[in-house]
Amino acid sequence: MKLFKILLLLLLPVFAWAQSVSVNGTIISADNKAPIAGASVFLSNSSFGTSTGKDGGFKLNGLQPGQYNLVVSSIGYEDELKVISVGVQPVTLNIELKPKVTELKEVTIGLMSKSDRKRALEEFKEDFIGMDANAQECKIINPDVLNFSYHENKTVLDAYTNEFLVIENKALGYRIKYLLKRFESDTKTGSLSYAGNQVFEELSGGKAKQERWHQKRDEAFYGSAMHFFRSLYSDSLEQAGYRIYDLSREDNTNRPSETEIQRHLRNMKQLSHDSLVYWLKQGRASRYTNQKFHGHFNVKDIVQPTDNPNLKQVVFPDHLYVVYTKKWEENFYKNVYRSPHDLNYQTTIVSLVNGNMAIVIDKNGTIVGPSPMYEGSWSQARLSTLLPVDYMPYSTQEQVLKNAKLRRD
């Protein structure tokens, strides 16, 4: 009996994670209450997706507890997004879609020259998909659905789609269907923002491909924001290889604005040697000064419960400085402060923006609501390394690190 109790205790976490819940319902038209067949129903940023039947019905099985964005999309109707909280009981939804009102939008795709559109597509690929090794194995299947426009003397690129943008990531083995609502990239300031909803589908492949995909997915997962927030939620940061600190800093008022720096550098042919050296130096300077650490955080210092038992909130003063001690940093970030005695581990600075007071997370490592700003390692994450929120690693962290070291050697 004692042995049975010990085994039961060891298996409890497995049983808890194995518990799954279903979400089902019916999709109808708001004007005539008729069922809508063939509507896409999916949980944003997950591998859970389906289409409605002739009766407008749908069902998603195997969900873990957490908060999700359920998206419904159908031709001729406005997209519908519902935030659902999944506990231990099945969720039933009846959703009405509103007919889409035709708007006379500017057709930017027809106004751009072929050379401008080609340039816009290449910029979009770099900013949206990425420039790493994984990105080289990503392909946009239907680029014609992208609508582009340039602003500010072609330094700001906007994009959106009216239907799914389909991207195959052959590095990780996913087909990603993305409803891109907004995309803006500014080459002057280096800022990038986009919003939308996506669903993942597994690519088919033989045993060798599957094993490679499993390995590449695990490499993308360990050290990611998802891995960190899962570890934070479960109070297992130390075992996962993370250290967190309180960082304060001030704006560097001696540094000119990025717009002014870039304006001078664009006219570098007209600059004297001394002026060119000066503006290059300003461009390399950090935007911040008086950066200081104010101690090491424990999980209990910054993680608090919420009214929803499936959610927790992360509250911290100043900025959250996150160090992942299992990987070396491969890039240089001029705005990321590093202690003179700190090893070159992967580092990210997390900042609350737009007056937000906390980051709300669930057990899947998903951020619920407004996202924070990342500087450093996580700021480089693009679609090429994106994993669904329901992703579970195939290998342990130690196995992944060992395999990566063997490949480098």
GROMACS .gro file of C-alpha atoms in nm:
model
  409
    1MET     CA    1   0.000   0.000   0.000
    2LYS     CA    2   0.283   0.243   0.087
    3LEU     CA    3   0.453   0.175  -0.249
    4PHE     CA    4   0.122   0.239  -0.428
    5LYS     CA    5   0.083   0.576  -0.253
    6ILE     CA    6   0.436   0.678  -0.353
    7LEU     CA    7   0.371   0.584  -0.717
    8LEU     CA    8   0.041   0.769  -0.711
    9LEU     CA    9   0.209   1.085  -0.582
   10LEU     CA   10   0.473   1.063  -0.853
   11LEU     CA   11   0.211   1.023  -1.123
   12LEU     CA   12  -0.023   1.297  -1.003
   13PRO     CA   13   0.144   1.570  -1.216
   14VAL     CA   14   0.109   1.346  -1.523
   15PHE     CA   15  -0.259   1.280  -1.450
   16ALA     CA   16  -0.319   1.651  -1.393
   17TRP     CA   17  -0.161   1.747  -1.724
   18ALA     CA   18  -0.340   1.461  -1.903
   19GLN     CA   19  -0.680   1.600  -1.806
   20SER     CA   20  -0.835   1.763  -2.111
   21VAL     CA   21  -1.151   1.954  -2.187
   22SER     CA   22  -1.358   2.006  -2.501
   23VAL     CA   23  -1.504   2.323  -2.651
   24ASN     CA   24  -1.807   2.281  -2.875
   25GLY     CA   25  -2.087   2.489  -3.016
   26THR     CA   26  -2.275   2.619  -3.318
   27ILE     CA   27  -2.202   2.902  -3.560
   28ILE     CA   28  -2.502   3.081  -3.714
   29SER     CA   29  -2.566   3.397  -3.916
   30ALA     CA   30  -2.678   3.696  -3.713
   31ASP     CA   31  -2.927   3.818  -3.974
   32ASN     CA   32  -3.128   3.503  -4.051
   33LYS     CA   33  -3.010   3.262  -3.776
   34ALA     CA   34  -2.914   3.002  -4.038
   35PRO     CA   35  -2.622   2.769  -3.960
   36ILE     CA   36  -2.293   2.855  -4.130
   37ALA     CA   37  -2.110   2.556  -4.278
   38GLY     CA   38  -1.740   2.556  -4.352
   39ALA     CA   39  -1.649   2.834  -4.106
   40SER     CA   40  -1.297   2.814  -3.962
   41VAL     CA   41  -1.298   2.780  -3.583
   42PHE     CA   42  -0.966   2.780  -3.402
   43LEU     CA   43  -0.785   2.879  -3.086
   44SER     CA   44  -0.540   3.153  -3.173
   45ASN     CA   45  -0.172   3.054  -3.162
   46SER     CA   46  -0.254   2.688  -3.106
   47SER     CA   47  -0.281   2.364  -3.303
   48PHE     CA   48  -0.654   2.337  -3.225
   49GLY     CA   49  -0.867   2.416  -3.527
   50THR     CA   50  -1.160   2.277  -3.723
   51SER     CA   51  -1.441   2.368  -3.965
   52THR     CA   52  -1.812   2.374  -3.897
   53GLY     CA   53  -2.039   2.105  -4.040
   54LYS     CA   54  -2.361   2.152  -4.236
   55ASP     CA   55  -2.543   2.221  -3.911
   56GLY     CA   56  -2.289   2.490  -3.814
   57GLY     CA   57  -2.158   2.270  -3.534
   58PHE     CA   58  -1.796   2.234  -3.424
   59LYS     CA   59  -1.595   2.062  -3.153
   60LEU     CA   60  -1.238   2.105  -3.029
   61ASN     CA   61  -1.105   1.825  -2.808
   62GLY     CA   62  -0.803   1.784  -2.581
   63LEU     CA   63  -0.763   2.136  -2.439
   64GLN     CA   64  -0.566   2.199  -2.123
   65PRO     CA   65  -0.702   2.443  -1.861
   66GLY     CA   66  -0.617   2.805  -1.940
   67GLN     CA   67  -0.745   3.112  -2.118
   68TYR     CA   68  -0.771   3.113  -2.497
   69ASN     CA   69  -0.877   3.337  -2.783
   70LEU     CA   70  -1.132   3.149  -2.994
   71VAL     CA   71  -1.152   3.285  -3.348
   72VAL     CA   72  -1.429   3.223  -3.602
   73SER     CA   73  -1.375   3.323  -3.964
   74SER     CA   74  -1.598   3.274  -4.267
   75ILE     CA   75  -1.613   3.435  -4.611
   76GLY     CA   76  -1.873   3.709  -4.622
   77TYR     CA   77  -1.882   3.757  -4.245
   78GLU     CA   78  -1.694   3.964  -3.990
   79ASP     CA   79  -1.438   3.763  -3.791
   80GLU     CA   80  -1.548   3.692  -3.435
   81LEU     CA   81  -1.309   3.661  -3.139
   82LYS     CA   82  -1.417   3.531  -2.801
   83VAL     CA   83  -1.198   3.502  -2.493
   84ILE     CA   84  -1.278   3.172  -2.324
   85SER     CA   85  -1.161   3.038  -1.991
   86VAL     CA   86  -1.119   2.661  -1.987
   87GLY     CA   87  -1.139   2.483  -1.653
   88VAL     CA   88  -1.237   2.120  -1.593
   89GLN     CA   89  -1.585   2.131  -1.748
   90PRO     CA   90  -1.669   2.127  -2.122
   91VAL     CA   91  -1.739   2.468  -2.275
   92THR     CA   92  -2.040   2.519  -2.503
   93LEU     CA   93  -2.069   2.828  -2.724
   94ASN     CA   94  -2.334   2.957  -2.962
   95ILE     CA   95  -2.185   3.228  -3.182
   96GLU     CA   96  -2.352   3.460  -3.430
   97LEU     CA   97  -2.149   3.604  -3.717
   98LYS     CA   98  -2.237   3.946  -3.859
   99PRO     CA   99  -2.242   3.980  -4.238
  100LYS     CA  100  -1.941   4.177  -4.356
  101VAL     CA  101  -2.011   4.532  -4.469
  102THR     CA  102  -1.824   4.605  -4.790
  103GLU     CA  103  -1.590   4.900  -4.747
  104LEU     CA  104  -1.430   5.101  -5.025
  105LYS     CA  105  -1.076   5.051  -4.898
  106GLU     CA  106  -0.777   5.175  -5.087
  107VAL     CA  107  -0.652   4.888  -5.298
  108THR     CA  108  -0.283   4.929  -5.226
  109ILE     CA  109  -0.180   4.613  -5.407
  110GLY     CA  110  -0.278   4.770  -5.737
  111LEU     CA  111  -0.116   5.105  -5.668
  112MET     CA  112   0.234   4.974  -5.600
  113SER     CA  113   0.483   4.920  -5.875
  114LYS     CA  114   0.619   4.569  -5.922
  115SER     CA  115   0.958   4.676  -5.786
  116ASP     CA  116   0.803   4.837  -5.477
  117ARG     CA  117   0.587   4.531  -5.410
  118LYS     CA  118   0.889   4.302  -5.447
  119ARG     CA  119   1.082   4.520  -5.202
  120ALA     CA  120   0.784   4.528  -4.961
  121LEU     CA  121   0.751   4.150  -4.971
  122GLU     CA  122   1.120   4.101  -4.890
  123GLU     CA  123   1.101   4.349  -4.601
  124PHE     CA  124   0.789   4.177  -4.473
  125LYS     CA  125   0.954   3.835  -4.483
  126GLU     CA  126   1.255   3.959  -4.285
  127ASP     CA  127   1.049   4.140  -4.021
  128PHE     CA  128   0.759   3.897  -3.988
  129ILE     CA  129   0.919   3.556  -4.052
  130GLY     CA  130   1.275   3.633  -3.943
  131MET     CA  131   1.632   3.610  -4.068
  132ASP     CA  132   1.764   3.308  -3.878
  133ALA     CA  133   1.839   2.960  -4.011
  134ASN     CA  134   1.477   2.852  -3.957
  135ALA     CA  135   1.352   3.145  -4.166
  136GLN     CA  136   1.545   3.012  -4.465
  137GLU     CA  137   1.315   2.710  -4.458
  138CYS     CA  138   0.993   2.912  -4.438
  139LYS     CA  139   0.782   2.984  -4.747
  140ILE     CA  140   0.476   3.202  -4.797
  141ILE     CA  141   0.237   2.990  -5.005
  142ASN     CA  142  -0.004   3.268  -5.107
  143PRO     CA  143   0.181   3.605  -5.103
  144ASP     CA  144  -0.087   3.764  -5.324
  145VAL     CA  145  -0.325   3.795  -5.025
  146LEU     CA  146  -0.091   4.051  -4.867
  147ASN     CA  147  -0.192   4.415  -4.907
  148PHE     CA  148   0.102   4.657  -4.874
  149SER     CA  149   0.140   5.032  -4.847
  150TYR     CA  150   0.440   5.259  -4.786
  151HIS     CA  151   0.443   5.582  -4.582
  152GLU     CA  152   0.693   5.845  -4.468
  153ASN     CA  153   0.906   5.838  -4.784
  154LYS     CA  154   0.893   5.459  -4.791
  155THR     CA  155   1.045   5.415  -4.447
  156VAL     CA  156   0.722   5.278  -4.293
  157LEU     CA  157   0.565   4.961  -4.433
  158ASP     CA  158   0.205   4.863  -4.353
  159ALA     CA  159   0.044   4.528  -4.437
  160TYR     CA  160  -0.276   4.334  -4.374
  161THR     CA  161  -0.475   4.043  -4.518
  162ASN     CA  162  -0.847   3.974  -4.567
  163GLU     CA  163  -0.796   3.599  -4.558
  164PHE     CA  164  -0.550   3.345  -4.421
  165LEU     CA  165  -0.185   3.403  -4.506
  166VAL     CA  166  -0.044   3.051  -4.535
  167ILE     CA  167   0.320   2.991  -4.439
  168GLU     CA  168   0.500   2.658  -4.435
  169ASN     CA  169   0.780   2.631  -4.181
  170LYS     CA  170   0.979   2.329  -4.293
  171ALA     CA  171   1.235   2.384  -4.018
  172LEU     CA  172   0.978   2.312  -3.744
  173GLY     CA  173   0.726   2.110  -3.947
  174TYR     CA  174   0.425   2.343  -3.929
  175ARG     CA  175   0.185   2.500  -4.174
  176ILE     CA  176   0.070   2.828  -4.016
  177LYS     CA  177  -0.252   2.998  -4.124
  178TYR     CA  178  -0.237   3.360  -4.014
  179LEU     CA  179  -0.514   3.623  -4.021
  180LEU     CA  180  -0.298   3.936  -4.028
  181LYS     CA  181  -0.498   4.236  -3.909
  182ARG     CA  182  -0.215   4.483  -3.875
  183PHE     CA  183   0.158   4.504  -3.951
  184GLU     CA  184   0.384   4.807  -3.930
  185SER     CA  185   0.760   4.821  -3.971
  186ASP     CA  186   0.957   5.146  -3.938
  187THR     CA  187   1.312   5.137  -4.075
  188LYS     CA  188   1.391   5.477  -3.919
  189THR     CA  189   1.331   5.373  -3.561
  190GLY     CA  190   1.365   4.996  -3.598
  191SER     CA  191   1.020   4.951  -3.442
  192LEU     CA  192   0.797   4.662  -3.541
  193SER     CA  193   0.440   4.579  -3.442
  194TYR     CA  194   0.176   4.341  -3.575
  195ALA     CA  195  -0.147   4.180  -3.463
  196GLY     CA  196  -0.352   3.886  -3.580
  197ASN     CA  197  -0.458   3.531  -3.508
  198GLN     CA  198  -0.303   3.207  -3.626
  199VAL     CA  199  -0.353   2.834  -3.615
  200PHE     CA  200  -0.089   2.561  -3.659
  201GLU     CA  201  -0.117   2.245  -3.866
  202GLU     CA  202   0.135   1.960  -3.863
  203LEU     CA  203   0.322   1.895  -4.187
  204SER     CA  204   0.348   1.534  -4.296
  205GLY     CA  205   0.686   1.366  -4.313
  206GLY     CA  206   0.874   1.042  -4.260
  207LYS     CA  207   1.046   0.929  -3.942
  208ALA     CA  208   1.369   1.118  -4.012
  209LYS     CA  209   1.183   1.443  -4.076
  210GLN     CA  210   0.970   1.397  -3.765
  211GLU     CA  211   1.276   1.343  -3.549
  212ARG     CA  212   1.444   1.654  -3.693
  213TRP     CA  213   1.129   1.862  -3.636
  214HIS     CA  214   1.101   1.740  -3.277
  215GLN     CA  215   1.462   1.840  -3.213
  216LYS     CA  216   1.427   2.183  -3.376
  217ARG     CA  217   1.102   2.254  -3.192
  218ASP     CA  218   1.260   2.173  -2.859
  219GLU     CA  219   1.555   2.400  -2.937
  220ALA     CA  220   1.309   2.682  -3.013
  221PHE     CA  221   1.111   2.615  -2.694
  222TYR     CA  222   1.385   2.606  -2.430
  223GLY     CA  223   1.486   2.960  -2.345
  224SER     CA  224   1.179   3.114  -2.511
  225ALA     CA  225   0.926   3.349  -2.352
  226MET     CA  226   0.677   3.061  -2.341
  227HIS     CA  227   0.925   2.841  -2.152
  228PHE     CA  228   1.000   3.123  -1.908
  229PHE     CA  229   0.638   3.205  -1.829
  230ARG     CA  230   0.550   2.836  -1.787
  231SER     CA  231   0.840   2.803  -1.543
  232LEU     CA  232   0.730   3.120  -1.365
  233TYR     CA  233   0.371   2.993  -1.335
  234SER     CA  234   0.485   2.657  -1.192
  235ASP     CA  235   0.754   2.813  -0.966
  236SER     CA  236   1.033   2.616  -1.133
  237LEU     CA  237   1.260   2.895  -1.260
  238GLU     CA  238   1.579   2.767  -1.097
  239GLN     CA  239   1.540   2.415  -1.235
  240ALA     CA  240   1.467   2.559  -1.580
  241GLY     CA  241   1.784   2.772  -1.573
  242TYR     CA  242   1.645   3.122  -1.525
  243ARG     CA  243   1.753   3.407  -1.298
  244ILE     CA  244   1.549   3.725  -1.263
  245TYR     CA  245   1.647   4.068  -1.133
  246ASP     CA  246   1.501   4.413  -1.076
  247LEU     CA  247   1.660   4.662  -1.317
  248SER     CA  248   1.616   5.040  -1.313
  249ARG     CA  249   1.734   5.283  -1.580
  250GLU     CA  250   1.684   5.634  -1.717
  251ASP     CA  251   1.653   5.769  -2.069
  252ASN     CA  252   1.983   5.887  -2.213
  253THR     CA  253   1.901   6.253  -2.272
  254ASN     CA  254   2.246   6.311  -2.426
  255ARG     CA  255   2.161   6.083  -2.717
  256PRO     CA  256   1.971   6.244  -3.009
  257SER     CA  257   1.646   6.084  -3.121
  258GLU     CA  258   1.666   5.782  -3.350
  259THR     CA  259   1.490   5.982  -3.621
  260GLU     CA  260   1.756   6.253  -3.611
  261ILE     CA  261   2.042   6.001  -3.610
  262GLN     CA  262   1.903   5.814  -3.909
  263ARG     CA  263   1.835   6.140  -4.096
  264HIS     CA  264   2.202   6.237  -4.072
  265LEU     CA  265   2.330   5.890  -4.158
  266ARG     CA  266   2.111   5.877  -4.471
  267ASN     CA  267   2.300   6.186  -4.590
  268MET     CA  268   2.642   6.057  -4.488
  269LYS     CA  269   2.795   6.153  -4.825
  270GLN     CA  270   2.742   6.515  -4.732
  271LEU     CA  271   2.898   6.478  -4.386
  272SER     CA  272   3.254   6.561  -4.297
  273HIS     CA  273   3.469   6.284  -4.152
  274ASP     CA  274   3.430   6.416  -3.798
  275SER     CA  275   3.051   6.452  -3.835
  276LEU     CA  276   3.022   6.100  -3.973
  277VAL     CA  277   3.221   5.958  -3.681
  278TYR     CA  278   3.003   6.156  -3.438
  279TRP     CA  279   2.670   6.031  -3.576
  280LEU     CA  280   2.792   5.672  -3.603
  281LYS     CA  281   2.895   5.692  -3.238
  282GLN     CA  282   2.553   5.830  -3.143
  283GLY     CA  283   2.388   5.545  -3.332
  284ARG     CA  284   2.587   5.290  -3.130
  285ALA     CA  285   2.509   5.458  -2.797
  286SER     CA  286   2.248   5.308  -2.567
  287ARG     CA  287   1.915   5.483  -2.528
  288TYR     CA  288   1.946   5.442  -2.152
  289THR     CA  289   2.181   5.546  -1.871
  290ASN     CA  290   2.220   5.495  -1.495
  291GLN     CA  291   2.125   5.130  -1.529
  292LYS     CA  292   2.137   4.945  -1.199
  293PHE     CA  293   2.041   4.611  -1.050
  294HIS     CA  294   1.835   4.621  -0.731
  295GLY     CA  295   1.853   4.260  -0.624
  296HIS     CA  296   1.747   3.913  -0.728
  297PHE     CA  297   1.377   3.825  -0.749
  298ASN     CA  298   1.221   3.502  -0.624
  299VAL     CA  299   0.901   3.383  -0.791
  300LYS     CA  300   0.693   3.468  -0.483
  301ASP     CA  301   0.820   3.827  -0.505
  302ILE     CA  302   0.649   3.898  -0.836
  303VAL     CA  303   0.381   3.630  -0.899
  304GLN     CA  304   0.037   3.681  -0.748
  305PRO     CA  305  -0.297   3.497  -0.778
  306THR     CA  306  -0.594   3.646  -0.963
  307ASP     CA  307  -0.969   3.604  -0.931
  308ASN     CA  308  -0.945   3.337  -1.202
  309PRO     CA  309  -0.786   3.018  -1.058
  310ASN     CA  310  -0.634   2.939  -1.399
  311LEU     CA  311  -0.448   3.271  -1.424
  312LYS     CA  312  -0.166   3.443  -1.235
  313GLN     CA  313  -0.031   3.794  -1.259
  314VAL     CA  314   0.332   3.905  -1.272
  315VAL     CA  315   0.393   4.238  -1.097
  316PHE     CA  316   0.733   4.407  -1.073
  317PRO     CA  317   0.880   4.756  -1.032
  318ASP     CA  318   1.107   4.910  -1.293
  319HIS     CA  319   1.205   4.640  -1.544
  320LEU     CA  320   1.232   4.261  -1.521
  321TYR     CA  321   1.580   4.141  -1.617
  322VAL     CA  322   1.567   3.776  -1.728
  323VAL     CA  323   1.883   3.564  -1.769
  324TYR     CA  324   1.872   3.217  -1.924
  325THR     CA  325   2.185   3.031  -1.812
  326LYS     CA  326   2.155   2.736  -2.052
  327LYS     CA  327   2.240   2.923  -2.373
  328TRP     CA  328   2.500   3.178  -2.480
  329GLU     CA  329   2.397   3.505  -2.639
  330GLU     CA  330   2.486   3.523  -3.008
  331ASN     CA  331   2.385   3.884  -3.073
  332PHE     CA  332   2.485   4.222  -2.936
  333TYR     CA  333   2.209   4.450  -2.805
  334LYS     CA  334   2.328   4.804  -2.736
  335ASN     CA  335   2.025   4.885  -2.517
  336VAL     CA  336   2.053   4.573  -2.298
  337TYR     CA  337   2.263   4.644  -1.990
  338ARG     CA  338   2.506   4.375  -1.880
  339SER     CA  339   2.695   4.356  -1.555
  340PRO     CA  340   3.073   4.378  -1.613
  341HIS     CA  341   3.114   4.047  -1.429
  342ASP     CA  342   2.815   3.871  -1.585
  343LEU     CA  343   2.869   3.582  -1.825
  344ASN     CA  344   2.731   3.622  -2.175
  345TYR     CA  345   2.409   3.430  -2.116
  346GLN     CA  346   2.096   3.497  -2.317
  347THR     CA  347   1.928   3.799  -2.162
  348THR     CA  348   1.595   3.977  -2.206
  349ILE     CA  349   1.460   4.295  -2.046
  350VAL     CA  350   1.083   4.284  -1.994
  351SER     CA  351   0.900   4.616  -1.957
  352LEU     CA  352   0.536   4.700  -1.893
  353VAL     CA  353   0.397   4.946  -2.149
  354ASN     CA  354   0.096   5.173  -2.201
  355GLY     CA  355   0.027   5.206  -1.830
  356ASN     CA  356  -0.023   4.834  -1.770
  357MET     CA  357   0.039   4.727  -1.411
  358ALA     CA  358   0.095   4.353  -1.458
  359ILE     CA  359   0.144   4.064  -1.701
  360VAL     CA  360  -0.131   3.801  -1.677
  361ILE     CA  361  -0.030   3.443  -1.765
  362ASP     CA  362  -0.178   3.093  -1.769
  363LYS     CA  363  -0.013   2.753  -1.715
  364ASN     CA  364   0.063   2.719  -2.088
  365GLY     CA  365   0.294   3.021  -2.069
  366THR     CA  366   0.045   3.232  -2.263
  367ILE     CA  367   0.017   3.605  -2.195
  368VAL     CA  368  -0.348   3.697  -2.149
  369GLY     CA  369  -0.425   4.054  -2.248
  370PRO     CA  370  -0.170   4.327  -2.332
  371SER     CA  371   0.182   4.207  -2.406
  372PRO     CA  372   0.495   4.361  -2.252
  373MET     CA  373   0.790   4.495  -2.450
  374TYR     CA  374   1.098   4.276  -2.493
  375GLU     CA  375   1.455   4.393  -2.547
  376GLY     CA  376   1.731   4.142  -2.605
  377SER     CA  377   1.697   3.774  -2.690
  378TRP     CA  378   1.319   3.749  -2.705
  379SER     CA  379   1.292   4.063  -2.917
  380GLN     CA  380   1.436   3.863  -3.207
  381ALA     CA  381   1.169   3.592  -3.192
  382ARG     CA  382   0.971   3.578  -3.516
  383LEU     CA  383   0.734   3.338  -3.687
  384SER     CA  384   1.029   3.114  -3.781
  385THR     CA  385   1.059   3.004  -3.415
  386LEU     CA  386   0.691   3.034  -3.317
  387LEU     CA  387   0.535   2.733  -3.145
  388PRO     CA  388   0.168   2.667  -3.063
  389VAL     CA  389   0.062   2.744  -2.706
  390ASP     CA  390  -0.026   2.379  -2.650
  391TYR     CA  391   0.326   2.264  -2.740
  392MET     CA  392   0.490   2.008  -2.511
  393PRO     CA  393   0.864   1.926  -2.545
  394TYR     CA  394   0.970   1.586  -2.674
  395SER     CA  395   1.311   1.590  -2.503
  396THR     CA  396   1.447   1.714  -2.173
  397GLN     CA  397   1.637   2.041  -2.160
  398GLU     CA  398   1.963   1.854  -2.095
  399GLN     CA  399   1.919   1.632  -2.402
  400VAL     CA  400   1.853   1.931  -2.627
  401LEU     CA  401   2.159   2.119  -2.499
  402LYS     CA  402   2.379   1.811  -2.537
  403ASN     CA  403   2.265   1.755  -2.897
  404ALA     CA  404   2.322   2.121  -2.984
  405LYS     CA  405   2.676   2.107  -2.840
  406LEU     CA  406   2.754   1.789  -3.037
  407ARG     CA  407   2.648   1.960  -3.361
  408ARG     CA  408   2.868   2.263  -3.290
  409ASP     CA  409   3.168   2.043  -3.211
   0.00000   0.00000   0.00000
